[in-house]
mmCIF file of N, CA and C in Angstrom:
data_model
loop_
_atom_site.group_PDB
_atom_site.id
_atom_site.type_symbol
_atom_site.label_atom_id
_atom_site.label_comp_id
_atom_site.label_asym_id
_atom_site.label_seq_id
_atom_site.Cartn_x
_atom_site.Cartn_y
_atom_site.Cartn_z
ATOM 1 N N LEU A 464 -11.142 27.929 -2.461
ATOM 2 C CA LEU A 464 -11.988 26.785 -2.166
ATOM 3 C C LEU A 464 -13.004 27.091 -1.075
ATOM 4 N N GLU A 465 -12.706 28.027 -0.196
ATOM 5 C CA GLU A 465 -13.659 28.358 0.850
ATOM 6 C C GLU A 465 -14.966 28.884 0.275
ATOM 7 N N LEU A 466 -14.918 29.511 -0.903
ATOM 8 C CA LEU A 466 -16.117 30.059 -1.530
ATOM 9 C C LEU A 466 -16.857 29.027 -2.374
ATOM 10 N N MET A 467 -16.260 27.883 -2.590
ATOM 11 C CA MET A 467 -16.860 26.842 -3.419
ATOM 12 C C MET A 467 -17.921 26.068 -2.639
ATOM 13 N N PRO A 468 -18.847 25.457 -3.358
ATOM 14 C CA PRO A 468 -19.845 24.621 -2.682
ATOM 15 C C PRO A 468 -19.197 23.421 -1.996
ATOM 16 N N GLN A 469 -19.895 22.858 -1.026
ATOM 17 C CA GLN A 469 -19.381 21.724 -0.252
ATOM 18 C C GLN A 469 -19.040 20.539 -1.151
ATOM 19 N N GLU A 470 -19.695 20.399 -2.295
ATOM 20 C CA GLU A 470 -19.476 19.267 -3.196
ATOM 21 C C GLU A 470 -18.067 19.234 -3.781
ATOM 22 N N VAL A 471 -17.355 20.365 -3.763
ATOM 23 C CA VAL A 471 -15.976 20.376 -4.266
ATOM 24 C C VAL A 471 -14.968 20.631 -3.155
ATOM 25 N N ARG A 472 -15.436 20.611 -1.915
ATOM 26 C CA ARG A 472 -14.539 20.736 -0.773
ATOM 27 C C ARG A 472 -14.573 19.429 0.010
ATOM 28 N N GLY A 473 -13.813 19.329 1.033
ATOM 29 C CA GLY A 473 -13.856 18.164 1.908
ATOM 30 C C GLY A 473 -13.535 16.869 1.198
ATOM 31 N N GLU A 474 -14.478 15.933 1.213
ATOM 32 C CA GLU A 474 -14.263 14.609 0.622
ATOM 33 C C GLU A 474 -13.981 14.679 -0.874
ATOM 34 N N ALA A 475 -14.644 15.580 -1.573
ATOM 35 C CA ALA A 475 -14.416 15.704 -3.011
ATOM 36 C C ALA A 475 -12.988 16.157 -3.299
ATOM 37 N N LEU A 476 -12.507 17.090 -2.513
ATOM 38 C CA LEU A 476 -11.126 17.556 -2.670
ATOM 39 C C LEU A 476 -10.152 16.418 -2.380
ATOM 40 N N ARG A 477 -10.415 15.664 -1.344
ATOM 41 C CA ARG A 477 -9.555 14.529 -1.003
ATOM 42 C C ARG A 477 -9.530 13.504 -2.137
ATOM 43 N N ALA A 478 -10.692 13.209 -2.688
ATOM 44 C CA ALA A 478 -10.762 12.233 -3.779
ATOM 45 C C ALA A 478 -10.003 12.721 -5.012
ATOM 46 N N ALA A 479 -10.134 14.008 -5.326
ATOM 47 C CA ALA A 479 -9.445 14.569 -6.490
ATOM 48 C C ALA A 479 -7.934 14.548 -6.294
ATOM 49 N N VAL A 480 -7.482 14.886 -5.099
ATOM 50 C CA VAL A 480 -6.049 14.903 -4.825
ATOM 51 C C VAL A 480 -5.489 13.479 -4.847
ATOM 52 N N LEU A 481 -6.253 12.527 -4.334
ATOM 53 C CA LEU A 481 -5.804 11.127 -4.381
ATOM 54 C C LEU A 481 -5.710 10.626 -5.816
ATOM 55 N N GLU A 482 -6.633 11.080 -6.670
ATOM 56 C CA GLU A 482 -6.563 10.696 -8.081
ATOM 57 C C GLU A 482 -5.291 11.233 -8.734
ATOM 58 N N GLY A 483 -4.943 12.471 -8.418
ATOM 59 C CA GLY A 483 -3.709 13.038 -8.937
ATOM 60 C C GLY A 483 -2.477 12.333 -8.382
ATOM 61 N N ALA A 484 -2.528 11.966 -7.110
ATOM 62 C CA ALA A 484 -1.400 11.276 -6.480
ATOM 63 C C ALA A 484 -1.195 9.892 -7.077
ATOM 64 N N GLU A 485 -2.263 9.287 -7.566
ATOM 65 C CA GLU A 485 -2.162 7.952 -8.161
ATOM 66 C C GLU A 485 -1.231 7.962 -9.375
ATOM 67 N N VAL A 486 -1.182 9.069 -10.099
ATOM 68 C CA VAL A 486 -0.290 9.204 -11.255
ATOM 69 C C VAL A 486 1.171 9.086 -10.799
ATOM 70 N N ILE A 487 1.507 9.784 -9.734
ATOM 71 C CA ILE A 487 2.873 9.749 -9.211
ATOM 72 C C ILE A 487 3.172 8.387 -8.592
ATOM 73 N N ARG A 488 2.205 7.827 -7.845
ATOM 74 C CA ARG A 488 2.397 6.520 -7.229
ATOM 75 C C ARG A 488 2.673 5.439 -8.270
ATOM 76 N N ALA A 489 1.938 5.481 -9.383
ATOM 77 C CA ALA A 489 2.132 4.497 -10.450
ATOM 78 C C ALA A 489 3.528 4.630 -11.063
ATOM 79 N N GLN A 490 4.004 5.858 -11.244
ATOM 80 C CA GLN A 490 5.347 6.068 -11.789
ATOM 81 C C GLN A 490 6.407 5.607 -10.794
ATOM 82 N N ALA A 491 6.194 5.870 -9.501
ATOM 83 C CA ALA A 491 7.140 5.407 -8.476
ATOM 84 C C ALA A 491 7.206 3.885 -8.474
ATOM 85 N N GLU A 492 6.066 3.239 -8.643
ATOM 86 C CA GLU A 492 6.042 1.774 -8.703
ATOM 87 C C GLU A 492 6.829 1.274 -9.913
ATOM 88 N N ALA A 493 6.637 1.922 -11.054
ATOM 89 C CA ALA A 493 7.383 1.529 -12.259
ATOM 90 C C ALA A 493 8.884 1.727 -12.055
ATOM 91 N N ASN A 494 9.265 2.840 -11.425
ATOM 92 C CA ASN A 494 10.686 3.094 -11.152
ATOM 93 C C ASN A 494 11.259 2.046 -10.209
ATOM 94 N N ALA A 495 10.495 1.677 -9.172
ATOM 95 C CA ALA A 495 10.969 0.673 -8.221
ATOM 96 C C ALA A 495 11.089 -0.693 -8.894
ATOM 97 N N ARG A 496 10.190 -1.006 -9.805
ATOM 98 C CA ARG A 496 10.276 -2.282 -10.529
ATOM 99 C C ARG A 496 11.536 -2.336 -11.399
ATOM 100 N N ALA A 497 11.964 -1.185 -11.899
ATOM 101 C CA ALA A 497 13.150 -1.143 -12.765
ATOM 102 C C ALA A 497 14.429 -1.452 -11.982
ATOM 103 N N ILE A 498 14.443 -1.202 -10.680
ATOM 104 C CA ILE A 498 15.648 -1.458 -9.883
ATOM 105 C C ILE A 498 15.422 -2.597 -8.900
ATOM 106 N N GLN A 499 14.381 -3.362 -9.086
ATOM 107 C CA GLN A 499 13.976 -4.378 -8.111
ATOM 108 C C GLN A 499 14.961 -5.529 -7.991
ATOM 109 N N ARG A 500 14.924 -6.116 -6.822
ATOM 110 C CA ARG A 500 15.599 -7.389 -6.583
ATOM 111 C C ARG A 500 14.550 -8.447 -6.271
ATOM 112 N N THR A 501 13.559 -8.068 -5.459
ATOM 113 C CA THR A 501 12.520 -9.028 -5.091
ATOM 114 C C THR A 501 11.123 -8.586 -5.502
ATOM 115 N N GLY A 502 10.916 -7.311 -5.718
ATOM 116 C CA GLY A 502 9.597 -6.797 -6.068
ATOM 117 C C GLY A 502 8.769 -6.366 -4.875
ATOM 118 N N THR A 503 9.289 -6.546 -3.664
ATOM 119 C CA THR A 503 8.540 -6.188 -2.461
ATOM 120 C C THR A 503 8.294 -4.689 -2.388
ATOM 121 N N LEU A 504 9.305 -3.893 -2.661
ATOM 122 C CA LEU A 504 9.165 -2.437 -2.591
ATOM 123 C C LEU A 504 8.127 -1.948 -3.592
ATOM 124 N N ALA A 505 8.227 -2.391 -4.838
ATOM 125 C CA ALA A 505 7.300 -1.936 -5.874
ATOM 126 C C ALA A 505 5.866 -2.328 -5.548
ATOM 127 N N GLY A 506 5.678 -3.446 -4.894
ATOM 128 C CA GLY A 506 4.338 -3.890 -4.557
ATOM 129 C C GLY A 506 3.769 -3.260 -3.308
ATOM 130 N N ASP A 507 4.548 -2.422 -2.627
ATOM 131 C CA ASP A 507 4.109 -1.859 -1.355
ATOM 132 C C ASP A 507 4.152 -0.336 -1.341
ATOM 133 N N ILE A 508 3.955 0.299 -2.473
ATOM 134 C CA ILE A 508 3.946 1.757 -2.546
ATOM 135 C C ILE A 508 2.496 2.231 -2.471
ATOM 136 N N HIS A 509 2.235 3.140 -1.524
ATOM 137 C CA HIS A 509 0.873 3.604 -1.261
ATOM 138 C C HIS A 509 0.781 5.117 -1.407
ATOM 139 N N ALA A 510 -0.434 5.578 -1.645
ATOM 140 C CA ALA A 510 -0.756 7.001 -1.611
ATOM 141 C C ALA A 510 -1.929 7.152 -0.659
ATOM 142 N N GLU A 511 -1.766 7.989 0.361
ATOM 143 C CA GLU A 511 -2.846 8.179 1.329
ATOM 144 C C GLU A 511 -2.889 9.620 1.802
ATOM 145 N N ILE A 512 -4.078 10.052 2.207
ATOM 146 C CA ILE A 512 -4.276 11.409 2.698
ATOM 147 C C ILE A 512 -3.549 11.580 4.032
ATOM 148 N N ASN A 513 -2.827 12.680 4.171
ATOM 149 C CA ASN A 513 -2.186 13.038 5.430
ATOM 150 C C ASN A 513 -3.241 13.760 6.266
ATOM 151 N N GLU A 514 -3.873 13.038 7.171
ATOM 152 C CA GLU A 514 -4.984 13.572 7.959
ATOM 153 C C GLU A 514 -4.581 14.753 8.835
ATOM 154 N N ARG A 515 -3.346 14.783 9.290
ATOM 155 C CA ARG A 515 -2.908 15.870 10.175
ATOM 156 C C ARG A 515 -2.795 17.205 9.455
ATOM 157 N N ARG A 516 -2.611 17.188 8.141
ATOM 158 C CA ARG A 516 -2.423 18.437 7.411
ATOM 159 C C ARG A 516 -3.508 18.679 6.379
ATOM 160 N N THR A 517 -4.638 18.011 6.515
ATOM 161 C CA THR A 517 -5.721 18.143 5.561
ATOM 162 C C THR A 517 -6.937 18.776 6.232
ATOM 163 N N THR A 518 -7.519 19.753 5.536
ATOM 164 C CA THR A 518 -8.732 20.412 6.014
ATOM 165 C C THR A 518 -9.763 20.367 4.892
ATOM 166 N N ASN A 519 -10.862 21.106 5.041
ATOM 167 C CA ASN A 519 -11.872 21.156 3.976
ATOM 168 C C ASN A 519 -11.378 21.883 2.730
ATOM 169 N N THR A 520 -10.372 22.736 2.900
ATOM 170 C CA THR A 520 -9.892 23.526 1.770
ATOM 171 C C THR A 520 -8.443 23.228 1.396
ATOM 172 N N ARG A 521 -7.851 22.241 2.038
ATOM 173 C CA ARG A 521 -6.454 21.883 1.757
ATOM 174 C C ARG A 521 -6.300 20.386 1.941
ATOM 175 N N ALA A 522 -5.651 19.752 0.984
ATOM 176 C CA ALA A 522 -5.430 18.312 1.093
ATOM 177 C C ALA A 522 -3.969 18.003 0.771
ATOM 178 N N GLU A 523 -3.394 17.108 1.546
ATOM 179 C CA GLU A 523 -2.018 16.682 1.341
ATOM 180 C C GLU A 523 -1.984 15.158 1.281
ATOM 181 N N VAL A 524 -1.236 14.635 0.328
ATOM 182 C CA VAL A 524 -1.135 13.193 0.151
ATOM 183 C C VAL A 524 0.302 12.759 0.415
ATOM 184 N N LEU A 525 0.448 11.637 1.112
ATOM 185 C CA LEU A 525 1.751 11.033 1.341
ATOM 186 C C LEU A 525 1.897 9.846 0.403
ATOM 187 N N ILE A 526 2.992 9.811 -0.327
ATOM 188 C CA ILE A 526 3.260 8.708 -1.244
ATOM 189 C C ILE A 526 4.559 8.061 -0.799
ATOM 190 N N GLY A 527 4.533 6.750 -0.635
ATOM 191 C CA GLY A 527 5.740 6.061 -0.225
ATOM 192 C C GLY A 527 5.459 4.617 0.125
ATOM 193 N N PRO A 528 6.489 3.914 0.562
ATOM 194 C CA PRO A 528 6.333 2.494 0.874
ATOM 195 C C PRO A 528 5.601 2.276 2.191
ATOM 196 N N GLY A 529 4.970 1.111 2.290
ATOM 197 C CA GLY A 529 4.320 0.696 3.530
ATOM 198 C C GLY A 529 5.291 -0.068 4.400
ATOM 199 N N LYS A 530 4.755 -0.918 5.260
ATOM 200 C CA LYS A 530 5.600 -1.644 6.212
ATOM 201 C C LYS A 530 6.500 -2.667 5.533
ATOM 202 N N LYS A 531 6.016 -3.340 4.508
ATOM 203 C CA LYS A 531 6.841 -4.354 3.842
ATOM 204 C C LYS A 531 7.993 -3.717 3.070
ATOM 205 N N GLY A 532 7.784 -2.527 2.545
ATOM 206 C CA GLY A 532 8.821 -1.839 1.774
ATOM 207 C C GLY A 532 9.552 -0.786 2.579
ATOM 208 N N TRP A 533 9.667 -1.001 3.882
ATOM 209 C CA TRP A 533 10.278 -0.030 4.795
ATOM 210 C C TRP A 533 11.652 0.425 4.338
ATOM 211 N N TYR A 534 12.341 -0.415 3.619
ATOM 212 C CA TYR A 534 13.726 -0.121 3.220
ATOM 213 C C TYR A 534 13.799 0.798 1.992
ATOM 214 N N GLY A 535 12.661 1.262 1.506
ATOM 215 C CA GLY A 535 12.649 2.142 0.332
ATOM 216 C C GLY A 535 13.492 3.385 0.498
ATOM 217 N N ARG A 536 13.522 3.929 1.716
ATOM 218 C CA ARG A 536 14.352 5.108 1.989
ATOM 219 C C ARG A 536 15.827 4.779 1.812
ATOM 220 N N LEU A 537 16.230 3.578 2.207
ATOM 221 C CA LEU A 537 17.629 3.173 2.056
ATOM 222 C C LEU A 537 18.001 3.053 0.581
ATOM 223 N N VAL A 538 17.089 2.539 -0.217
ATOM 224 C CA VAL A 538 17.330 2.418 -1.659
ATOM 225 C C VAL A 538 17.394 3.812 -2.284
ATOM 226 N N GLU A 539 16.462 4.678 -1.905
ATOM 227 C CA GLU A 539 16.378 6.029 -2.477
ATOM 228 C C GLU A 539 17.642 6.847 -2.225
ATOM 229 N N PHE A 540 18.157 6.801 -1.002
ATOM 230 C CA PHE A 540 19.265 7.679 -0.617
ATOM 231 C C PHE A 540 20.612 6.975 -0.479
ATOM 232 N N GLY A 541 20.641 5.653 -0.575
ATOM 233 C CA GLY A 541 21.883 4.920 -0.369
ATOM 234 C C GLY A 541 22.151 4.764 1.124
ATOM 235 N N HIS A 542 23.083 3.866 1.462
ATOM 236 C CA HIS A 542 23.375 3.635 2.877
ATOM 237 C C HIS A 542 24.696 2.888 3.022
ATOM 238 N N ASP A 543 25.234 2.963 4.222
ATOM 239 C CA ASP A 543 26.435 2.191 4.548
ATOM 240 C C ASP A 543 26.036 0.747 4.823
ATOM 241 N N ILE A 544 26.899 -0.174 4.462
ATOM 242 C CA ILE A 544 26.704 -1.584 4.788
ATOM 243 C C ILE A 544 27.527 -1.854 6.036
ATOM 244 N N VAL A 545 26.852 -2.240 7.097
ATOM 245 C CA VAL A 545 27.485 -2.378 8.403
ATOM 246 C C VAL A 545 27.452 -3.835 8.837
ATOM 247 N N ARG A 546 28.545 -4.306 9.401
ATOM 248 C CA ARG A 546 28.624 -5.650 9.976
ATOM 249 C C ARG A 546 28.804 -5.521 11.478
ATOM 250 N N GLY A 547 28.240 -6.439 12.212
ATOM 251 C CA GLY A 547 28.340 -6.433 13.670
ATOM 252 C C GLY A 547 27.093 -5.833 14.290
ATOM 253 N N THR A 548 26.653 -6.446 15.378
ATOM 254 C CA THR A 548 25.430 -5.984 16.019
ATOM 255 C C THR A 548 25.696 -5.115 17.242
ATOM 256 N N ARG A 549 26.824 -5.265 17.845
ATOM 257 C CA ARG A 549 27.144 -4.466 19.026
ATOM 258 C C ARG A 549 27.930 -3.238 18.625
ATOM 259 N N LYS A 550 27.789 -2.204 19.421
ATOM 260 C CA LYS A 550 28.455 -0.950 19.109
ATOM 261 C C LYS A 550 29.971 -1.123 18.999
ATOM 262 N N ALA A 551 30.545 -1.923 19.857
ATOM 263 C CA ALA A 551 31.998 -2.117 19.868
ATOM 264 C C ALA A 551 32.481 -2.903 18.651
ATOM 265 N N THR A 552 31.663 -3.805 18.118
ATOM 266 C CA THR A 552 32.096 -4.636 16.987
ATOM 267 C C THR A 552 31.538 -4.163 15.645
ATOM 268 N N ARG A 553 30.723 -3.138 15.665
ATOM 269 C CA ARG A 553 30.111 -2.641 14.442
ATOM 270 C C ARG A 553 31.147 -1.936 13.568
ATOM 271 N N ARG A 554 31.153 -2.263 12.274
ATOM 272 C CA ARG A 554 32.073 -1.588 11.357
ATOM 273 C C ARG A 554 31.450 -1.494 9.976
ATOM 274 N N VAL A 555 31.819 -0.449 9.267
ATOM 275 C CA VAL A 555 31.324 -0.227 7.906
ATOM 276 C C VAL A 555 32.184 -1.042 6.955
ATOM 277 N N VAL A 556 31.543 -1.882 6.153
ATOM 278 C CA VAL A 556 32.293 -2.730 5.224
ATOM 279 C C VAL A 556 32.030 -2.362 3.766
ATOM 280 N N GLY A 557 31.163 -1.398 3.543
ATOM 281 C CA GLY A 557 30.878 -0.984 2.178
ATOM 282 C C GLY A 557 29.807 0.084 2.134
ATOM 283 N N HIS A 558 29.415 0.435 0.932
ATOM 284 C CA HIS A 558 28.384 1.455 0.752
ATOM 285 C C HIS A 558 27.487 1.047 -0.402
ATOM 286 N N ALA A 559 26.183 1.129 -0.187
ATOM 287 C CA ALA A 559 25.212 0.899 -1.261
ATOM 288 C C ALA A 559 24.855 2.268 -1.840
ATOM 289 N N PRO A 560 25.116 2.493 -3.115
ATOM 290 C CA PRO A 560 24.846 3.808 -3.706
ATOM 291 C C PRO A 560 23.346 4.066 -3.803
ATOM 292 N N PRO A 561 22.952 5.330 -3.858
ATOM 293 C CA PRO A 561 21.532 5.651 -3.983
ATOM 294 C C PRO A 561 20.984 5.217 -5.342
ATOM 295 N N LYS A 562 19.744 4.749 -5.334
ATOM 296 C CA LYS A 562 19.019 4.406 -6.557
ATOM 297 C C LYS A 562 17.650 5.062 -6.449
ATOM 298 N N PRO A 563 17.585 6.350 -6.761
ATOM 299 C CA PRO A 563 16.325 7.082 -6.580
ATOM 300 C C PRO A 563 15.188 6.476 -7.401
ATOM 301 N N TRP A 564 14.033 6.358 -6.781
ATOM 302 C CA TRP A 564 12.848 5.837 -7.449
ATOM 303 C C TRP A 564 11.623 6.711 -7.170
ATOM 304 N N LEU A 565 11.568 7.355 -6.004
ATOM 305 C CA LEU A 565 10.402 8.166 -5.651
ATOM 306 C C LEU A 565 10.541 9.606 -6.143
ATOM 307 N N ARG A 566 11.658 10.217 -5.890
ATOM 308 C CA ARG A 566 11.842 11.620 -6.299
ATOM 309 C C ARG A 566 11.727 11.800 -7.813
ATOM 310 N N PRO A 567 12.352 10.929 -8.628
ATOM 311 C CA PRO A 567 12.182 11.082 -10.075
ATOM 312 C C PRO A 567 10.719 10.928 -10.523
ATOM 313 N N ALA A 568 9.954 10.106 -9.812
ATOM 314 C CA ALA A 568 8.535 9.948 -10.148
ATOM 315 C C ALA A 568 7.786 11.251 -9.903
ATOM 316 N N GLY A 569 8.067 11.886 -8.770
ATOM 317 C CA GLY A 569 7.433 13.172 -8.468
ATOM 318 C C GLY A 569 7.831 14.250 -9.450
ATOM 319 N N ASP A 570 9.106 14.283 -9.803
ATOM 320 C CA ASP A 570 9.578 15.282 -10.759
ATOM 321 C C ASP A 570 8.971 15.073 -12.142
ATOM 322 N N ALA A 571 8.882 13.825 -12.578
ATOM 323 C CA ALA A 571 8.405 13.528 -13.931
ATOM 324 C C ALA A 571 6.899 13.692 -14.075
ATOM 325 N N LYS A 572 6.150 13.398 -13.027
ATOM 326 C CA LYS A 572 4.688 13.356 -13.148
ATOM 327 C C LYS A 572 3.954 14.460 -12.396
ATOM 328 N N ARG A 573 4.663 15.411 -11.829
ATOM 329 C CA ARG A 573 4.018 16.470 -11.057
ATOM 330 C C ARG A 573 2.988 17.240 -11.874
ATOM 331 N N ALA A 574 3.350 17.679 -13.051
ATOM 332 C CA ALA A 574 2.430 18.468 -13.873
ATOM 333 C C ALA A 574 1.208 17.642 -14.269
ATOM 334 N N GLU A 575 1.420 16.390 -14.626
ATOM 335 C CA GLU A 575 0.298 15.522 -14.994
ATOM 336 C C GLU A 575 -0.624 15.285 -13.796
ATOM 337 N N ALA A 576 -0.055 15.091 -12.622
ATOM 338 C CA ALA A 576 -0.855 14.881 -11.415
ATOM 339 C C ALA A 576 -1.679 16.124 -11.084
ATOM 340 N N GLU A 577 -1.079 17.299 -11.237
ATOM 341 C CA GLU A 577 -1.814 18.542 -11.006
ATOM 342 C C GLU A 577 -2.973 18.664 -11.980
ATOM 343 N N GLN A 578 -2.741 18.313 -13.238
ATOM 344 C CA GLN A 578 -3.790 18.411 -14.241
ATOM 345 C C GLN A 578 -4.926 17.427 -13.958
ATOM 346 N N VAL A 579 -4.601 16.217 -13.541
ATOM 347 C CA VAL A 579 -5.630 15.232 -13.192
ATOM 348 C C VAL A 579 -6.475 15.747 -12.027
ATOM 349 N N THR A 580 -5.828 16.329 -11.031
ATOM 350 C CA THR A 580 -6.544 16.883 -9.880
ATOM 351 C C THR A 580 -7.458 18.025 -10.310
ATOM 352 N N ILE A 581 -6.946 18.924 -11.120
ATOM 353 C CA ILE A 581 -7.743 20.054 -11.607
ATOM 354 C C ILE A 581 -8.925 19.558 -12.429
ATOM 355 N N ASP A 582 -8.693 18.602 -13.302
ATOM 356 C CA ASP A 582 -9.780 18.069 -14.133
ATOM 357 C C ASP A 582 -10.874 17.437 -13.277
ATOM 358 N N GLU A 583 -10.481 16.704 -12.233
ATOM 359 C CA GLU A 583 -11.464 16.071 -11.348
ATOM 360 C C GLU A 583 -12.264 17.117 -10.576
ATOM 361 N N LEU A 584 -11.595 18.140 -10.065
ATOM 362 C CA LEU A 584 -12.316 19.219 -9.381
ATOM 363 C C LEU A 584 -13.244 19.954 -10.338
ATOM 364 N N ARG A 585 -12.780 20.201 -11.556
ATOM 365 C CA ARG A 585 -13.612 20.866 -12.564
ATOM 366 C C ARG A 585 -14.843 20.018 -12.886
ATOM 367 N N ARG A 586 -14.646 18.710 -13.014
ATOM 368 C CA ARG A 586 -15.767 17.816 -13.300
ATOM 369 C C ARG A 586 -16.803 17.874 -12.177
ATOM 370 N N ARG A 587 -16.346 17.847 -10.952
ATOM 371 C CA ARG A 587 -17.267 17.912 -9.815
ATOM 372 C C ARG A 587 -17.970 19.261 -9.732
ATOM 373 N N LEU A 588 -17.252 20.326 -10.052
ATOM 374 C CA LEU A 588 -17.853 21.668 -10.018
ATOM 375 C C LEU A 588 -18.909 21.813 -11.116
ATOM 376 N N GLU A 589 -18.620 21.323 -12.303
ATOM 377 C CA GLU A 589 -19.606 21.376 -13.388
ATOM 378 C C GLU A 589 -20.854 20.579 -13.030
ATOM 379 N N LYS A 590 -20.668 19.479 -12.360
ATOM 380 C CA LYS A 590 -21.805 18.648 -11.920
ATOM 381 C C LYS A 590 -22.700 19.451 -10.949
ATOM 382 N N VAL A 591 -22.065 20.224 -10.059
ATOM 383 C CA VAL A 591 -22.812 21.046 -9.091
ATOM 384 C C VAL A 591 -23.547 22.164 -9.824
ATOM 385 N N TRP A 592 -22.878 22.798 -10.770
ATOM 386 C CA TRP A 592 -23.491 23.922 -11.486
ATOM 387 C C TRP A 592 -24.670 23.494 -12.346
ATOM 388 N N ARG A 593 -24.659 22.263 -12.817
ATOM 389 C CA ARG A 593 -25.759 21.768 -13.651
ATOM 390 C C ARG A 593 -27.035 21.532 -12.865
ATOM 391 N N LYS A 594 -26.923 21.372 -11.566
ATOM 392 C CA LYS A 594 -28.104 21.092 -10.729
ATOM 393 C C LYS A 594 -29.049 22.260 -10.675
#
């Protein structure tokens, strides 16, 4: 990518990667809807550029729940059900089993997301070459 024109680096790369991430985000939303109780988690799944790890030649996208769906990690990995608020009275009364929704989306749609990203970059590159 360093040898490519600016039109396919930087913002263009970010846009292409976000388009590919949208494929996985949509599948994660569908998976969350399948196990929903209220629909809050499914309605709060986002895909955004990870600014700390993104440069002109590398882009990383974070896909996951926002503030309203904060409990998505608990659903994904399962958790203990705890009663009591103080350390001395706190006790485990059960376990909620894991119901994966994000990882299966990434596994199922990874190849499609890569292809969407490649197609978008190719489209932008062809546009530059035609000039």
